[in-house]
XYZ file of C-alpha atoms in Angstrom:
365
model
C -54.825 -36.863 115.506
C -52.330 -35.914 112.784
C -52.206 -32.188 112.115
C -53.203 -31.034 108.695
C -53.013 -27.472 107.368
C -56.746 -27.399 106.460
C -57.671 -28.390 110.018
C -55.563 -25.711 111.873
C -58.773 -23.313 111.980
C -60.983 -26.061 113.329
C -58.661 -27.039 116.227
C -60.138 -26.978 119.755
C -57.996 -26.213 122.917
C -58.540 -29.878 124.057
C -57.666 -31.599 120.820
C -54.669 -33.742 120.899
C -52.127 -33.261 118.107
C -49.711 -35.923 116.941
C -46.364 -34.498 116.139
C -44.894 -35.898 113.027
C -41.023 -36.503 113.110
C -38.687 -35.567 110.404
C -38.090 -39.296 109.838
C -41.740 -39.723 108.844
C -41.422 -36.934 106.326
C -38.679 -38.542 104.488
C -39.596 -40.051 101.120
C -39.373 -43.897 101.334
C -37.159 -45.860 99.069
C -38.518 -47.758 96.010
C -39.602 -51.232 96.609
C -39.102 -54.194 94.285
C -42.860 -54.085 93.395
C -42.628 -50.509 92.171
C -39.595 -51.456 89.938
C -41.679 -54.274 88.472
C -44.497 -51.811 87.825
C -41.940 -49.701 86.095
C -40.855 -52.413 83.760
C -44.435 -53.568 83.045
C -45.290 -49.859 82.122
C -42.104 -49.870 79.746
C -43.346 -52.961 78.096
C -46.893 -51.864 77.822
C -46.146 -48.410 76.444
C -43.657 -49.723 73.843
C -46.142 -52.396 72.626
C -48.984 -49.938 72.367
C -46.912 -47.220 70.584
C -45.567 -49.925 68.225
C -49.020 -51.279 67.358
C -50.295 -47.726 66.901
C -47.538 -47.024 64.521
C -48.101 -50.116 62.440
C -51.886 -49.383 62.337
C -51.772 -45.779 61.467
C -48.588 -46.027 59.281
C -46.516 -43.536 61.227
C -43.049 -42.801 59.775
C -41.724 -40.375 62.385
C -39.942 -41.375 65.597
C -40.803 -38.261 67.667
C -44.548 -38.862 67.543
C -44.340 -42.512 68.460
C -41.941 -41.723 71.322
C -44.284 -39.072 72.693
C -47.214 -41.346 72.539
C -45.144 -44.168 74.325
C -44.066 -41.607 77.033
C -47.762 -40.571 77.701
C -48.968 -44.240 77.922
C -45.954 -45.221 80.032
C -46.806 -42.492 82.641
C -50.489 -43.272 82.667
C -49.971 -47.162 83.186
C -47.306 -46.554 85.730
C -49.644 -44.240 87.648
C -52.557 -46.859 87.641
C -50.250 -49.623 88.754
C -48.605 -47.381 91.565
C -52.129 -46.204 92.723
C -53.361 -49.840 93.093
C -50.412 -50.821 95.316
C -50.225 -47.473 97.378
C -52.052 -44.232 98.094
C -52.765 -41.577 95.488
C -50.086 -39.357 97.025
C -47.366 -41.995 96.723
C -48.499 -42.747 93.269
C -48.355 -39.232 92.274
C -44.976 -38.781 93.759
C -43.548 -41.741 91.883
C -45.120 -40.413 88.570
C -43.631 -36.977 89.019
C -40.205 -38.522 89.783
C -40.263 -40.745 86.791
C -41.397 -37.776 84.628
C -38.402 -35.737 85.705
C -35.990 -38.529 85.155
C -37.542 -39.264 81.845
C -37.181 -35.661 80.641
C -33.627 -35.632 81.926
C -32.728 -38.786 80.055
C -34.422 -37.466 76.803
C -32.484 -34.291 76.993
C -29.112 -36.017 77.807
C -29.702 -38.555 75.112
C -30.466 -35.743 72.564
C -27.375 -33.896 73.523
C -25.261 -37.174 73.417
C -26.605 -37.975 69.958
C -25.811 -34.528 68.620
C -22.264 -34.597 70.023
C -21.635 -38.104 68.686
C -23.002 -37.209 65.290
C -20.827 -34.146 65.176
C -17.653 -35.990 66.147
C -18.381 -38.747 63.575
C -19.065 -35.977 60.791
C -16.308 -33.563 61.755
C -13.376 -35.549 63.067
C -12.344 -36.730 59.507
C -10.668 -33.400 58.622
C -9.204 -32.501 61.970
C -5.536 -32.622 60.820
C -2.731 -30.232 61.462
C -3.216 -28.686 58.080
C -6.769 -27.875 58.832
C -5.657 -25.359 61.419
C -2.722 -23.759 59.431
C -4.460 -23.045 56.210
C -7.311 -20.706 55.057
C -9.632 -20.940 52.131
C -7.826 -18.567 49.837
C -7.648 -20.185 46.355
C -9.410 -23.380 47.451
C -12.253 -24.328 45.307
C -15.524 -25.986 46.428
C -14.285 -29.455 45.213
C -10.543 -29.164 45.917
C -9.047 -30.808 48.866
C -7.160 -28.835 51.477
C -8.203 -25.569 53.065
C -8.744 -24.774 56.726
C -9.996 -22.594 59.585
C -6.858 -20.582 60.150
C -8.640 -17.340 59.039
C -11.739 -18.129 60.996
C -9.824 -18.763 64.228
C -7.776 -15.575 63.950
C -10.841 -13.539 63.178
C -12.811 -15.119 66.167
C -9.890 -14.547 68.452
C -9.414 -10.881 67.421
C -13.084 -10.055 67.396
C -14.168 -11.647 70.659
C -10.827 -10.499 72.243
C -11.538 -6.890 71.432
C -15.142 -7.188 72.547
C -13.966 -8.750 75.811
C -11.509 -5.929 76.573
C -14.339 -3.451 76.030
C -16.933 -5.494 77.979
C -15.160 -6.563 81.200
C -14.602 -3.084 82.683
C -17.834 -1.643 81.575
C -19.859 -4.671 82.769
C -18.125 -4.979 86.186
C -18.353 -1.234 86.941
C -22.096 -1.303 85.950
C -22.736 -4.240 88.191
C -21.030 -2.523 91.035
C -23.084 0.579 90.432
C -26.319 -1.374 90.383
C -25.566 -3.479 93.462
C -23.338 -1.418 95.613
C -23.704 2.193 94.775
C -27.572 2.033 94.021
C -27.713 5.682 92.598
C -30.680 7.505 91.189
C -29.935 5.971 87.729
C -29.871 2.478 89.094
C -33.484 1.676 88.073
C -33.230 2.850 84.453
C -29.860 1.336 84.014
C -31.118 -1.995 85.179
C -34.184 -1.692 82.946
C -31.962 -1.160 79.928
C -29.738 -3.937 80.899
C -32.666 -6.352 81.272
C -34.113 -5.186 78.011
C -30.831 -5.660 76.166
C -30.482 -9.201 77.608
C -33.246 -10.330 75.431
C -32.189 -8.438 72.354
C -32.001 -10.633 69.292
C -28.507 -10.924 68.076
C -29.387 -9.904 64.583
C -30.697 -6.585 65.753
C -27.365 -5.845 67.387
C -25.733 -6.522 63.887
C -28.214 -4.286 62.242
C -27.416 -1.553 64.626
C -23.730 -1.592 63.999
C -24.435 -2.120 60.234
C -26.578 0.998 59.953
C -24.199 3.204 62.065
C -20.806 2.026 61.136
C -20.610 -0.573 58.195
C -22.769 1.606 55.754
C -20.051 4.372 56.051
C -16.905 2.536 56.720
C -17.456 -0.978 55.174
C -16.952 -4.331 56.766
C -14.245 -4.873 59.361
C -13.383 -7.002 62.323
C -13.756 -4.108 64.649
C -17.426 -3.785 63.540
C -18.035 -7.353 64.380
C -16.379 -6.738 67.836
C -18.960 -3.754 68.282
C -21.797 -5.982 67.563
C -20.522 -8.693 69.950
C -19.964 -5.933 72.634
C -23.674 -4.905 72.324
C -24.649 -8.581 73.073
C -22.076 -9.520 75.555
C -22.148 -6.304 77.777
C -25.824 -6.858 79.186
C -25.240 -10.550 79.690
C -21.933 -10.088 81.681
C -23.403 -7.112 83.594
C -26.449 -9.214 84.717
C -24.354 -12.229 85.655
C -21.857 -9.932 87.575
C -24.568 -8.257 89.459
C -25.960 -11.651 90.673
C -22.364 -12.639 91.663
C -22.036 -9.492 93.809
C -25.306 -10.251 95.479
C -23.847 -13.409 96.848
C -21.319 -11.547 98.887
C -22.514 -11.596 102.548
C -23.641 -8.267 103.808
C -21.793 -8.855 107.016
C -18.538 -8.224 105.275
C -19.693 -4.867 104.047
C -21.128 -3.955 107.504
C -17.894 -5.087 109.266
C -15.663 -2.998 106.904
C -17.904 0.133 107.305
C -17.889 -0.224 110.946
C -14.167 -0.121 111.056
C -14.371 3.282 109.340
C -13.502 2.273 105.762
C -14.948 4.369 103.098
C -17.445 2.717 100.597
C -15.058 2.754 97.663
C -12.359 0.987 99.674
C -15.026 -1.610 100.956
C -15.890 -2.291 97.350
C -12.463 -2.454 95.913
C -10.691 -4.357 98.804
C -13.634 -6.602 100.243
C -16.545 -6.899 97.854
C -14.648 -7.427 94.471
C -11.852 -9.730 95.810
C -14.525 -11.895 97.518
C -16.494 -12.136 94.337
C -13.391 -12.407 92.110
C -14.071 -16.107 91.170
C -17.646 -15.418 90.248
C -16.834 -12.395 88.186
C -14.287 -14.335 86.350
C -16.950 -17.020 85.681
C -19.247 -14.343 84.348
C -16.445 -13.097 82.000
C -15.778 -16.664 80.662
C -19.512 -17.323 80.177
C -19.826 -14.002 78.188
C -16.858 -14.951 75.948
C -18.570 -18.359 75.357
C -21.778 -16.529 74.536
C -20.174 -14.227 72.080
C -17.968 -16.756 70.231
C -20.830 -18.709 68.938
C -22.806 -15.673 67.390
C -23.259 -15.680 63.621
C -25.798 -13.141 62.573
C -24.257 -9.991 63.965
C -20.832 -11.018 62.587
C -22.277 -11.662 59.111
C -23.715 -8.073 59.007
C -20.478 -6.451 60.386
C -17.448 -8.544 59.636
C -18.704 -9.878 56.333
C -16.529 -12.974 56.337
C -13.556 -13.704 54.155
C -11.618 -16.662 52.593
C -8.270 -15.295 53.259
C -6.541 -14.465 56.533
C -6.872 -10.817 57.615
C -4.733 -9.911 60.688
C -5.872 -6.310 60.627
C -9.300 -6.057 62.456
C -9.446 -2.354 61.461
C -9.579 -2.759 57.688
C -11.142 -5.331 55.411
C -13.574 -8.173 55.823
C -12.694 -10.824 58.285
C -13.782 -14.427 59.009
C -14.862 -16.128 62.228
C -15.777 -19.672 63.134
C -19.556 -19.414 63.161
C -19.570 -17.551 59.923
C -17.211 -20.086 58.339
C -19.693 -22.867 59.267
C -22.756 -20.890 58.032
C -21.190 -20.290 54.689
C -20.125 -23.651 53.956
C -22.837 -25.904 55.409
C -25.368 -24.748 52.845
C -22.989 -25.369 49.848
C -24.290 -28.082 47.512
C -21.222 -30.263 47.588
C -19.826 -32.658 50.264
C -16.288 -31.244 50.446
C -17.564 -27.903 51.939
C -20.081 -29.512 54.079
C -17.174 -31.633 55.488
C -15.140 -28.544 56.188
C -18.186 -26.983 57.837
C -18.693 -29.914 60.177
C -14.985 -29.917 61.046
C -15.064 -26.220 61.874
C -18.240 -26.725 63.837
C -16.609 -29.499 65.971
C -13.731 -27.051 66.733
C -16.221 -24.408 67.750
C -18.108 -26.767 70.138
C -14.859 -27.936 71.606
C -13.858 -24.254 72.328
C -17.195 -23.498 73.839
C -17.068 -26.645 76.004
C -13.563 -25.790 77.231
C -14.861 -22.366 78.203
C -17.847 -23.750 80.033
C -15.597 -26.318 81.869
C -13.207 -23.515 82.758
C -16.060 -21.353 84.101
C -17.317 -24.390 86.241
C -13.895 -25.045 87.566
C -13.297 -21.419 88.487
C -16.776 -21.157 90.111
C -16.239 -24.343 92.262
C -12.851 -23.193 93.281
C -14.172 -19.807 94.259
C -16.913 -21.356 96.378
C -14.356 -23.544 98.213
C -12.162 -20.581 98.975
C -15.297 -18.607 100.199
C -16.054 -21.466 102.633
C -12.471 -21.481 103.837
C -11.519 -24.736 101.965
C -8.495 -25.434 99.995
């Protein structure tokens, strides 16, 4: 007989058990009949949702699509069950559900990117990057994101300089040293990871801005509060991927723990730590609320982060997108496209560094 987990307790010594090979456990490929059932389900769901939309007078697309998806899965399950077992039908339905959700998410992201490119590419001229908004009226042509780019670079740069050593040292303490304060430190880090960004801005505003006014450094302090726990948490997870055999071999040779950490653990995890830093920068460069409460925003270029209000890209977009004129809205979309491209470049760089580090760790080139 075929062994089933529920029958293990009822097995007798003289019972014969049929061993199932690994090949029998592999999921079989889709047949032509199943693809036909898939096409019939799509047609049936589309027709049913269209009829229901006309009868009930629905105007929204989301509700119609949701109904069509539910009907599609139900019809496909019935057809698959008629031609195969319940287990195979359920497997096919789960597979189709996962692929459907993936296609929906991918389609939504693609639509947003295409929409943003269409709306924002019009003003991406060289002048848009070398001019600021000083003296530019809401209906006047010209203006650009020079002040916002400089402000973002200075604020995120200062925050990164503060975050990187603190985050990596904290991660080393939590994963390598594991002292008495490891538990409360990890608890605080985990709590700060879920901290709303506006709370970080309010903390810096009440402590610093109220007494010293808006400045780029205040914005950097707010971004530091947000980036520090994030980079720390990711760095700790990266350090956990370093094999314990490397630590044990180094300690067996008589190396002190600090040398093992600095010359074995950190170099091995270097690519992952760099990835954590890049992801932290991408996380901080897109924040709006804390910068609005600390840096304040500005129409002119302020090269001094220690004095005076300073702009940045998210705040530039936020201030112009709600203006009741198309010129400012167009500038906002163009600046948003620049911000999305910047974040995309950072994520691609993080992915590249991570993949290259994994290849080196496996001994590849």
